[in-house]
Tab-separated table of C-alpha atoms in Angstrom:
chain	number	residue	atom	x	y	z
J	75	UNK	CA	-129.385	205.412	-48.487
J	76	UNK	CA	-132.140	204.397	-46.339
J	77	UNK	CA	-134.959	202.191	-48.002
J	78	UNK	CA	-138.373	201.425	-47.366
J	79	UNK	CA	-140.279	198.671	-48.218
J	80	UNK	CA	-143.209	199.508	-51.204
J	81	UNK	CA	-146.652	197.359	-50.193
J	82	UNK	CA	-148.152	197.439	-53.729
J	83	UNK	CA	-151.568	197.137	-54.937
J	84	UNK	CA	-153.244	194.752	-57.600
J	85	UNK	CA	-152.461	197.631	-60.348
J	86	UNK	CA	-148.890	197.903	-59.759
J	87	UNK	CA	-148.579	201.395	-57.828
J	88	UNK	CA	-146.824	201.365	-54.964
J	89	UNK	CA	-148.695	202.276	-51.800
J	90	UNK	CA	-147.608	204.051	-48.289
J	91	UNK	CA	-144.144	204.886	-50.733
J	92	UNK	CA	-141.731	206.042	-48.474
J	93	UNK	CA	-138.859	205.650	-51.093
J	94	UNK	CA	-136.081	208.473	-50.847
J	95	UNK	CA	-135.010	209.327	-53.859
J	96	UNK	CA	-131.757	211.823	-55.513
J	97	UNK	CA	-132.449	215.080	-56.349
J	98	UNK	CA	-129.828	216.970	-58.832
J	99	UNK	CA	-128.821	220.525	-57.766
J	100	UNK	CA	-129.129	223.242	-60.009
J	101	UNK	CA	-126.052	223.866	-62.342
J	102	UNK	CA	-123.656	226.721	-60.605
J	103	UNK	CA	-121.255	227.469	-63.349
J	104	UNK	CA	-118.581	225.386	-61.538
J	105	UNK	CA	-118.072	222.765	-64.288
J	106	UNK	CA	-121.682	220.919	-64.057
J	107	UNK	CA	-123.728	220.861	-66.955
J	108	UNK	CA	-126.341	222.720	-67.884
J	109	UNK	CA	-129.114	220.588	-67.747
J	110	UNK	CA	-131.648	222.960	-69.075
J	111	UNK	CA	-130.367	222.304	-72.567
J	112	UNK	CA	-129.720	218.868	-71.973
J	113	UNK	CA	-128.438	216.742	-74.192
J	114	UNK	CA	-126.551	219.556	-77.223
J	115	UNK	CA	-125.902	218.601	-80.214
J	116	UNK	CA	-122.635	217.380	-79.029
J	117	UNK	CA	-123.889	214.984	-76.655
J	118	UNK	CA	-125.311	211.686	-77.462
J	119	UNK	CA	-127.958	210.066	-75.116
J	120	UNK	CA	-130.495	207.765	-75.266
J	121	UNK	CA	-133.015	205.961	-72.749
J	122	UNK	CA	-134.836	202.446	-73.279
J	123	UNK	CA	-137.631	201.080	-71.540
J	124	UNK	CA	-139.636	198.235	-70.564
J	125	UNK	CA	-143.083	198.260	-70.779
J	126	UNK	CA	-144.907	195.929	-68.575
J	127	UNK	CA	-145.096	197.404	-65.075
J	128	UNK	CA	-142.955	200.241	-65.991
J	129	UNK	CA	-144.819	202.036	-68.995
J	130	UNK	CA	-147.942	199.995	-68.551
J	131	UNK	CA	-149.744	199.002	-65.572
J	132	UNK	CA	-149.166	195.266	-64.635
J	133	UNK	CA	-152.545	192.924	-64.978
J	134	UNK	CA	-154.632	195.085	-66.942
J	135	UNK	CA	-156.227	194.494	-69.928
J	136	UNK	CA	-153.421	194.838	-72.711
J	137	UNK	CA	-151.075	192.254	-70.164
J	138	UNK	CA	-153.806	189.991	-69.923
J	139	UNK	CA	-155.183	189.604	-73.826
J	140	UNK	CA	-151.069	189.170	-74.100
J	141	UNK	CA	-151.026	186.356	-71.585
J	142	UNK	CA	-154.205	185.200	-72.759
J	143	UNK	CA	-152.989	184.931	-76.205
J	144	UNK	CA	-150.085	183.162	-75.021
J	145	UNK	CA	-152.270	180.841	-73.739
J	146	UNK	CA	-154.933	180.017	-76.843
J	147	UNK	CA	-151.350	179.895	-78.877
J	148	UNK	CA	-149.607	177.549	-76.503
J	149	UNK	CA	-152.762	174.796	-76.648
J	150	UNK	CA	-153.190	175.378	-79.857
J	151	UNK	CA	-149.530	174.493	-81.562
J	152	UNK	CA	-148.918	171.973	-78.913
J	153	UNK	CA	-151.571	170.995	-76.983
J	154	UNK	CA	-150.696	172.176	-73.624
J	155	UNK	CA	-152.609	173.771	-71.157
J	156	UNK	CA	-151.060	177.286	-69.607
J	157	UNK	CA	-152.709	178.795	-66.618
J	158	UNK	CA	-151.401	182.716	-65.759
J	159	UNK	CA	-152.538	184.310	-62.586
J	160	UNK	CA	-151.909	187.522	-61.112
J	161	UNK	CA	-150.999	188.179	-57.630
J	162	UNK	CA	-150.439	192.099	-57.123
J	163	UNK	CA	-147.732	193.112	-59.333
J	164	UNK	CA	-146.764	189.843	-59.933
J	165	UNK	CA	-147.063	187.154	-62.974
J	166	UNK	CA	-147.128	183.455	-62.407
J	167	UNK	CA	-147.578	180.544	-65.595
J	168	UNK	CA	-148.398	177.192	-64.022
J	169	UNK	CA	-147.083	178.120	-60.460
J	170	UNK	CA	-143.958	179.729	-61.968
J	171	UNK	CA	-143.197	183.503	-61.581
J	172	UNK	CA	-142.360	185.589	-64.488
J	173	UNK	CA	-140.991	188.818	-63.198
J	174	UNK	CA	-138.229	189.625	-65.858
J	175	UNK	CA	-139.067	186.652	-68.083
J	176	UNK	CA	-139.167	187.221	-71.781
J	177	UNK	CA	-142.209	185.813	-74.058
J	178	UNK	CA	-139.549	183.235	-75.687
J	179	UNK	CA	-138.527	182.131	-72.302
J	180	UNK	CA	-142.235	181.950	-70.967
J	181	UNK	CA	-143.107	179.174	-73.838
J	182	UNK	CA	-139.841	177.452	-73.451
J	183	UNK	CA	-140.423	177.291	-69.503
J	184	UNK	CA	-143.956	175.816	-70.206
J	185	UNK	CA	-143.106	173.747	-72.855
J	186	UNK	CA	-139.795	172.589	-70.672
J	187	UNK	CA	-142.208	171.296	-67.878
J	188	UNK	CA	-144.318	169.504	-69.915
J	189	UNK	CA	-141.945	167.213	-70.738
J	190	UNK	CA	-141.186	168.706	-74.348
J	191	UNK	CA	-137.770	167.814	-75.794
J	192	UNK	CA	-135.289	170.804	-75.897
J	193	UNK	CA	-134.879	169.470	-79.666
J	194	UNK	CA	-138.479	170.526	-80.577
J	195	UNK	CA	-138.590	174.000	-78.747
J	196	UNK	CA	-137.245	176.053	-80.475
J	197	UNK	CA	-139.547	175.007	-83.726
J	198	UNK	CA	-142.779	174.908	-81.295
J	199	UNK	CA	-141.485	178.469	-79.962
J	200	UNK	CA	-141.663	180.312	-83.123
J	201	UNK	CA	-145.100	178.972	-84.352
J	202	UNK	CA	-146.636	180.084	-80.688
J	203	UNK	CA	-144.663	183.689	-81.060
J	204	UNK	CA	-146.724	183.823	-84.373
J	205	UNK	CA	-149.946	182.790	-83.582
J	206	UNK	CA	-149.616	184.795	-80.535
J	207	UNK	CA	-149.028	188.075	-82.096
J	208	UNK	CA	-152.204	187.390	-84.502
J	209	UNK	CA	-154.456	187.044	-81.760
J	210	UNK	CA	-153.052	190.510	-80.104
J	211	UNK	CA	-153.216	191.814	-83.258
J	212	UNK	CA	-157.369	191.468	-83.524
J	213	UNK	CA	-157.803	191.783	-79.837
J	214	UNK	CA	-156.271	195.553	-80.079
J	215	UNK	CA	-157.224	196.839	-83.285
J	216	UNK	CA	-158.641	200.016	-82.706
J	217	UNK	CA	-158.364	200.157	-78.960
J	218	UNK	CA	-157.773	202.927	-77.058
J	219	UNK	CA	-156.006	202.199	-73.873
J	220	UNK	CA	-154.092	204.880	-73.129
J	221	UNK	CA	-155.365	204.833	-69.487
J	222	UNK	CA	-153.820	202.126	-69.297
J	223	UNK	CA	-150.052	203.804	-68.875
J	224	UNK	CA	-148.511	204.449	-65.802
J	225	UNK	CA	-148.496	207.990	-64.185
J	226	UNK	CA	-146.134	210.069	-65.383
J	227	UNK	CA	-144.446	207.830	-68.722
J	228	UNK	CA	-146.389	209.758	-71.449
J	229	UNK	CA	-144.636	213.294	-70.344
J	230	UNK	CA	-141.938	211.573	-69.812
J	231	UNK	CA	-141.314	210.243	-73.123
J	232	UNK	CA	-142.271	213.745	-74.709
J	233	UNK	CA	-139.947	215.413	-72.793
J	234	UNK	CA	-137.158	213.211	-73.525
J	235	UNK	CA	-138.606	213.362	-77.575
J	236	UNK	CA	-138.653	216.819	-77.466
J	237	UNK	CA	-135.329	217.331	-76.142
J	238	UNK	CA	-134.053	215.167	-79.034
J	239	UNK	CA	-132.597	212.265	-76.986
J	240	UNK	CA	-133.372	208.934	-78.381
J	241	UNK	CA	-136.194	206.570	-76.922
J	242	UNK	CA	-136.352	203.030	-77.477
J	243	UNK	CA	-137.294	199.598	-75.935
J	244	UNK	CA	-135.821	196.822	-74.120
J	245	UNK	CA	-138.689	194.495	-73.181
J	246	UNK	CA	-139.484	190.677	-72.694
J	247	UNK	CA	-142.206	190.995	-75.286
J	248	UNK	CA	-142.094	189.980	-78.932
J	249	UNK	CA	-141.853	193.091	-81.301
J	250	UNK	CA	-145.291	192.703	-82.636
J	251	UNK	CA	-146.939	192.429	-79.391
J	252	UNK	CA	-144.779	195.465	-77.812
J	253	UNK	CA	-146.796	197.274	-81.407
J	254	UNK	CA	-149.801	196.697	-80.865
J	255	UNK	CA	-149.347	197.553	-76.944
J	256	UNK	CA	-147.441	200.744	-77.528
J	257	UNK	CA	-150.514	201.913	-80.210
J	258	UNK	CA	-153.104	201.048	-77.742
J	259	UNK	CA	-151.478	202.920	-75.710
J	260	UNK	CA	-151.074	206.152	-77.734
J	261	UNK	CA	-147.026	205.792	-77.818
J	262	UNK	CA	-147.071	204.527	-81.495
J	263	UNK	CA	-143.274	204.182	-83.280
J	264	UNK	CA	-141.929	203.823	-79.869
J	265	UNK	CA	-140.937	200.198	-80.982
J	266	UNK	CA	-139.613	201.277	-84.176
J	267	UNK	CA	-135.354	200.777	-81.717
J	268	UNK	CA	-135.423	198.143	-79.187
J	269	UNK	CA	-134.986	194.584	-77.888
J	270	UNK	CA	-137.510	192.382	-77.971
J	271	UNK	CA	-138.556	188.784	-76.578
J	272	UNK	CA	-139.466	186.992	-80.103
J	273	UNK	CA	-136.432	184.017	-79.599
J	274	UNK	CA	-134.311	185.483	-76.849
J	275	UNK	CA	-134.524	183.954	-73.815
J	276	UNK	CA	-132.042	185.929	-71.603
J	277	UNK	CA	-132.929	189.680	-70.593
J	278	UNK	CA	-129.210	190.848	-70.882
J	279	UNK	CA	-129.250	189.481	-74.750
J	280	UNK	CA	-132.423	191.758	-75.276
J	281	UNK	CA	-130.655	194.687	-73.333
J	282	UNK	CA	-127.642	194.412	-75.542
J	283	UNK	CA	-129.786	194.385	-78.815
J	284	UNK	CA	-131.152	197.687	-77.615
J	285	UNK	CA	-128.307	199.672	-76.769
J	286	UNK	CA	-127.416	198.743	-80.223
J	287	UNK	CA	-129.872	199.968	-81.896
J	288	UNK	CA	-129.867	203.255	-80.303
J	289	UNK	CA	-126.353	203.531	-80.639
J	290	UNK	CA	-126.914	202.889	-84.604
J	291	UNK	CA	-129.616	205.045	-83.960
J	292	UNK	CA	-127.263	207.807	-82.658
J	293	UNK	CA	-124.519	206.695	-85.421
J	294	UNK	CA	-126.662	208.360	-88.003
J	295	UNK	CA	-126.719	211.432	-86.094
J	296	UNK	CA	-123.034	212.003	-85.953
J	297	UNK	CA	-123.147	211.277	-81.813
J	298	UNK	CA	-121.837	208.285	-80.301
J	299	UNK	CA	-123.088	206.468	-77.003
J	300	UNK	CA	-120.666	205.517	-74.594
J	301	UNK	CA	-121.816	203.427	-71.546
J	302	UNK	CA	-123.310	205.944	-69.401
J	303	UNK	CA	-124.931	207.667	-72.455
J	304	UNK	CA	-127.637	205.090	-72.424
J	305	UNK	CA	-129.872	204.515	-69.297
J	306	UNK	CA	-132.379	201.560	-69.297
J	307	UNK	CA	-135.471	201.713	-66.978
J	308	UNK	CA	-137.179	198.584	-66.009
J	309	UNK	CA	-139.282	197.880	-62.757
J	310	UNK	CA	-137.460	194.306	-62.158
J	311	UNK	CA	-134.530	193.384	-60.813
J	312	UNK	CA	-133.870	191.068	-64.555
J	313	UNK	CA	-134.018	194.831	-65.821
J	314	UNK	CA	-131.402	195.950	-63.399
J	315	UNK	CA	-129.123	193.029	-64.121
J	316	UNK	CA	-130.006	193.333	-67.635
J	317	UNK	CA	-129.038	196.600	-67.554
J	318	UNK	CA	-125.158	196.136	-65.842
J	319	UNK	CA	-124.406	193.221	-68.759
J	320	UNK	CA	-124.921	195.359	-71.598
J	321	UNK	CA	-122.327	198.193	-69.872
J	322	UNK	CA	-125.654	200.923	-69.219
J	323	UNK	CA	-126.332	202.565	-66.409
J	324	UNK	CA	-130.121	201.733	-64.955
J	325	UNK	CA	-133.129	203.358	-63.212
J	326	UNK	CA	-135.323	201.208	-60.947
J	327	UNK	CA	-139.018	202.327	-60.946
J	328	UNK	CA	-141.259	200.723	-58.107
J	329	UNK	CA	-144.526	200.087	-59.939
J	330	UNK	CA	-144.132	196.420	-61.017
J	331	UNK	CA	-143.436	193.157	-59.217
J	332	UNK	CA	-139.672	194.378	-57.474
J	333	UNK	CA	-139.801	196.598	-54.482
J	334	UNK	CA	-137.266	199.786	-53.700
J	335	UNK	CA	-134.616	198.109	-51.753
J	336	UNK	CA	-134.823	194.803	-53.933
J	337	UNK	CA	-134.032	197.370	-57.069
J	338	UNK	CA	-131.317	198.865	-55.239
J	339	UNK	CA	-129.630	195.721	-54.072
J	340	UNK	CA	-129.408	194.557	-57.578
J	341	UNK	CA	-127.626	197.288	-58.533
J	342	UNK	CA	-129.562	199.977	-59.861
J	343	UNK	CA	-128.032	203.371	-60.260
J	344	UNK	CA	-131.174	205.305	-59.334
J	345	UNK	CA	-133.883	203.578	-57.591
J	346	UNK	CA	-137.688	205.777	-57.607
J	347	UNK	CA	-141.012	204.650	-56.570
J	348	UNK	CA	-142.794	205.902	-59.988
J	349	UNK	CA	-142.095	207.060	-63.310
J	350	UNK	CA	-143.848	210.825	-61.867
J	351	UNK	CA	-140.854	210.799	-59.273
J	352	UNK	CA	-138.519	210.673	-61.956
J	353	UNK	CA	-136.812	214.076	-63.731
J	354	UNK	CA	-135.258	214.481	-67.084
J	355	UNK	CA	-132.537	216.017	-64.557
J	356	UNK	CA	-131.970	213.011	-63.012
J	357	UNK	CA	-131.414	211.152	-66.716
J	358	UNK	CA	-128.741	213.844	-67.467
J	359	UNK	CA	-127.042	213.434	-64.701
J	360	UNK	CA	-126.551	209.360	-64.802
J	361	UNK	CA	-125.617	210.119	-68.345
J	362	UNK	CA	-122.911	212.096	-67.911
J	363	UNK	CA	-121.699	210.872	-64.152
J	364	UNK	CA	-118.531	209.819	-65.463
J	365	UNK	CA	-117.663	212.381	-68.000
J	366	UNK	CA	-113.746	211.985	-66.652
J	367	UNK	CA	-113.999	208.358	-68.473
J	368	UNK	CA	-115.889	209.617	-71.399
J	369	UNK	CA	-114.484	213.570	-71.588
J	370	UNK	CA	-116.171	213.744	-75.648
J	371	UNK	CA	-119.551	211.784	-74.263
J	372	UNK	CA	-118.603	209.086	-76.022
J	373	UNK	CA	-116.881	205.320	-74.495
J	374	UNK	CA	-116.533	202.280	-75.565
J	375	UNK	CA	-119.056	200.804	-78.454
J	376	UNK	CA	-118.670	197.252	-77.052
J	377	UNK	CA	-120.530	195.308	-74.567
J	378	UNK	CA	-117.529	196.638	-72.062
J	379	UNK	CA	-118.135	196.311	-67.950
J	380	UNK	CA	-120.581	198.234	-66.796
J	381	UNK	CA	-119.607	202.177	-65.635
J	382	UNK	CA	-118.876	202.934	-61.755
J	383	UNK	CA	-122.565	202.993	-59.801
J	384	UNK	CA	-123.310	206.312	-59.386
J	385	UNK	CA	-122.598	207.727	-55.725
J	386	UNK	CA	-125.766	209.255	-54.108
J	387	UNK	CA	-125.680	212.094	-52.038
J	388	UNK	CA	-127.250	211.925	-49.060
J	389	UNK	CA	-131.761	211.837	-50.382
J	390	UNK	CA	-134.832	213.382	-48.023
J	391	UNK	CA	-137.685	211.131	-47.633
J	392	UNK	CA	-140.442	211.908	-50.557
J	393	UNK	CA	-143.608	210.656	-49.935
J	394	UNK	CA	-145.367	208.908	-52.874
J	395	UNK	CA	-148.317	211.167	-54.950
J	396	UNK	CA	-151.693	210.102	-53.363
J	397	UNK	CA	-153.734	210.264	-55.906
J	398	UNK	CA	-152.309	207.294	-57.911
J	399	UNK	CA	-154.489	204.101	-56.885
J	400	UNK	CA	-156.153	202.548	-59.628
């Protein structure tokens, strides 16, 4: 699959996108499934998402009064200073970056270089978390930033609702702060399964608390997930790896800090330059790729190995929407 390299711009689309991506032929009655009804009763599936830079634009205002927040809660519980700048799609705290990082392991990284014993983190940790989500809290009462998602996530996540397949979270944010986000946004409840970034550290600990919650999720529903009955989408490569430890099968998206061919070489299973490139078509066919393993749509529970990549057929070039700056 040939890639090409995604020059992005401060708000996190992708520019000059020259990203091939799969398309899914249309079912022809010999054995594929019929994706118009996709999933059936009798099929379990669920997709989880992370929200900065793959819901939400990177650097705009709900990131920064989160970062900002951080940063009043930091200095204020421990007295040290924590300086986040913005370069493109990126994140940086103090000269660190923080693609993939998860709010727990932002304050532990600051509060790590400051000297602070490992002893005291995890105490300082929870008192920031908590002050932090206060001051989102009152920043985003009442806000309306629903301009705020990416192109293409809202009717993507009504589809997907309106098809009956489960939608949850899997983000580096606390669950309080992914709230208030997801409301400003106009995707209220959306938090309501996930993993979240309140003490974990590690984005494969987060995935794995996701995919079991939509698998209890799908539990009360009679259905049971397999590993390729859940697909996380994240824009980073921490998502992609994320992704492969908790046994899921993963879609890249372009729009954050990673670019196409960084997403693919970490092992994504579907790489696409924005969330408007991306069909519920293509979801229901990473779902079910390896229905030989899981004939009933069901696999192991567990946090097995992660299912065979999916093999591509050969993809056309797609050029990227044009109308998606800013």
């Amino acid at each position: 699959m040939n890639n090409a390299i995604h020059q992005h711009s401060g708000n996190g689309v992708p520019e000059n996108s020259g990203t091939v991506m799969r398309r899914i032929k249309s079912v022809d009655g010999r054995g594929g499934m019929d994706h118009a009804t996709w999933p059936g009763s009798d099929r379990g599936a669920a997709v989880i998402f992370d929200i900065d830079g793959t819901l939400l634009r990177p650097g705009t205002y709900l990131q920064r009064v989160h970062m900002g927040s951080m940063a009043i809660a930091i200095e204020q519980i421990s007295g040290i200073r924590a300086e986040f700048r913005y370069d493109g799609g990126g994140l940086f705290v103090n000269g660190n970056n923080l693609a993939g990082c998860t709010d727990a392991g932002t304050i532990d990284l600051v509060l790590h270089t400051a000297g602070v014993p490992a002893s005291e983190s995890p105490g300082l940790r929870a008192a920031v978390v908590e002050n932090m989500c206060d001051l989102v809290a009152a920043a985003t009462e009442g806000l309306d930033s629903g301009h705020e998602l990416l192109p293409g996530t809202a009717e993507l996540l009504t589809e997907l609702r309106r098809r009956g397949v489960i939608v949850g979270l899997s983000t580096g944010n606390a669950r309080a702060v992914a709230s208030c986000k997801m409301r400003a946004a106009g995707l209220p409840g959306l938090e309501a399964l996930g993993g979240f970034g309140d003490s974990h550290g590690a984005r494969s600990d987060i995935a794995r608390d996701a995919v079991a919650a939509v698998r209890a999720a799908a539990g009360t529903r009679g259905q049971v997930l397999g590993g390729t009955g859940v697909v996380l989408i994240g824009d980073t490569t921490s998502d992609v790896g994320a992704a492969r430890a908790a046994g899921v099968r993963c879609v890249g998206v372009a729009t954050g800090a990673a670019r196409a061919h960084e997403l693919e070489r970490a092992g994504a299973d579907l790489v696409v330059p924005t969330m408007e490139e991306l069909r519920v078509r293509d979801l229901a066919e990473l779902v079910h790729a390896d229905e030989g393993a899981y004939p009933d749509g069901a696999g192991d529970p567990g946090n097995g190995p992660a299912p065979a990549p999916y093999v591509r057929p050969p993809a056309r070039p797609r050029a990227a929407p044009s109308n998606l700056r800013g």
